Amino acid sequence: MPEAQSPRGRLILVSNRLPIIVREEQGEPSVELASGGLATGLSGPHRESQGRWIGWPGTQSSDGTLAPQVRELLDGRGMTGIPLTEEEYDRYYMQVANRSLWPLFHYFTDRVHFQPGDWEIYERVNRRFAEATAAEAKPGDRVFIQDFHLMLVPAMLRALRPDLTIGFFLHIPFPSSEILRIFPKRRQILEGLLGADVIGFHTLDYTRHFRSSVRRVLGLETSAHGVEFGGREVRLMAQPLGIDAPAWQVPSTEPAIAAELLKLTEAAAGRRIILGVERLDYTKGIPERLQAFQRLLERRPEWVEKVMMIQIAVPSRIAAEEYAGLSDQAHLLAGEINSRFGRPGLQPLHYQFRGVPKETLIALYRMADVALVTPLRDGLNLVAKEFVAARTADDGVLVLSEFAGAAQELGEALHVNPFDPDSIEEAMERGLEMGAAEQAQHMAPMRERVQTQDVHAWTAACLGALNDVRRRRSPRAFLGDEAAKSSETFHGSNKRLLFLDYDGTLAPFCAHPDQATPSPRLLE
């Protein structure tokens, strides 16, 4: 470990996936940087601090090693790759992360599949990440760990490197204590997270759920700001992730955008547009959304020729059985709607099971009269923010699930219960009939908020919290002349009053404050 501490400290980022795409052309690997999301907000501080980004590069290996060429390419970009075998990828990522933690944290307890052997692999991979981070970090560095794949890393890293300032951010919901307590490894999850100095969530509800779980599962006292654990104060913060708003504000006159807008205008043929854009996942509520559209057409048949719905369902984990069944269900619903209400030359529902280019998304967001963002449960949901950011005026209507984290930030949207198709259908109808003045009343404050509370504001808040912890941990040393002057004043005084802290000074830190008692030696 280097002895000299960096005056500023580098930023060490740790995530399941590195923000890259590894390609191979003519037998030679190449690395392409990914854009958007966390990469947009964190790449600047990562680069400016000459830090490292640690994560899996997206390639599996039979022997658990990275090809030397890939390692060299990553190193040149300030990245460290964590190798995973095919078995590790399946059991750590597909089984524990996606089939245990993902459904549990999204309240789909009937979909939770847990195998102790898979958890052992999850622990092994988390330890590999922790060891790589401990080896890479220098004294004074700040470590920022991302998401539910790596919830054991903070405590593992704390044990290896107690000198580091460690932050963790959870990008999915944190469930209520009643849900978390179902999970066999609930204590390990909580203690793993409490290895961090700062734990971030998207909403205050998630911080409240975390505090409740800490009290009920670990028996620890908590406050509105944090948890006392292991002689440290672990700070809890709520900071919703923003988007890169300017990236969605490309002028409509740009050739690629203009071409997409023209295609949509021709396809709509004067009809109003209802838009849904989601990854195909059982948490996103796509079947419920299609059922609500079907109810609208049943109850208001005059809308059949006046409105069209476009639902983009981006393929996701299609190899998993539950996702294949979801895809079949959505396709059947789409076919039923079009067979019942369509006719030659008129298709009310355009269901697209594919990803679409960003230029197409921007055009869709701008052309849509109503955006349906109705997940059954979502940590935040950036689609809602993208729709708002892409608008060129204060028009359009956002229908947003009350169970999306973004609902707490976008209070002007039309909030709905996604489990109630009537609620969604009524909001669709209201949105289609809403006048321009009311649309502006709802949209204008959301546009301003999305533009100011962007991904860079999120980054600044999270790293600011880490910097605060780091500053508090760095004791202010007396300079030579200050120490001499203080000593002279102290010894020359007739009366002296000493102020001493209690916890951590006269008595050791304890999980419960009432257990912090002075030792017999101190009392003597």
PDB file of N, CA and C in Angstrom, residues 284 425 514:
ATOM      1  N   LYS A 284     -42.601  -4.091 -15.140  1.00  0.00           N
ATOM      2  CA  LYS A 284     -42.936  -2.881 -15.902  1.00  0.00           C
ATOM      3  C   LYS A 284     -44.422  -2.720 -16.207  1.00  0.00           C
ATOM      4  N   GLU A 425     -56.832   3.592 -17.569  1.00  0.00           N
ATOM      5  CA  GLU A 425     -57.726   3.967 -18.672  1.00  0.00           C
ATOM      6  C   GLU A 425     -58.292   5.365 -18.470  1.00  0.00           C
ATOM      7  N   ASP A 514     -26.935   3.317  25.271  1.00  0.00           N
ATOM      8  CA  ASP A 514     -26.991   3.067  26.711  1.00  0.00           C
ATOM      9  C   ASP A 514     -25.925   2.068  27.167  1.00  0.00           C
TER      10      ASP A 514
END
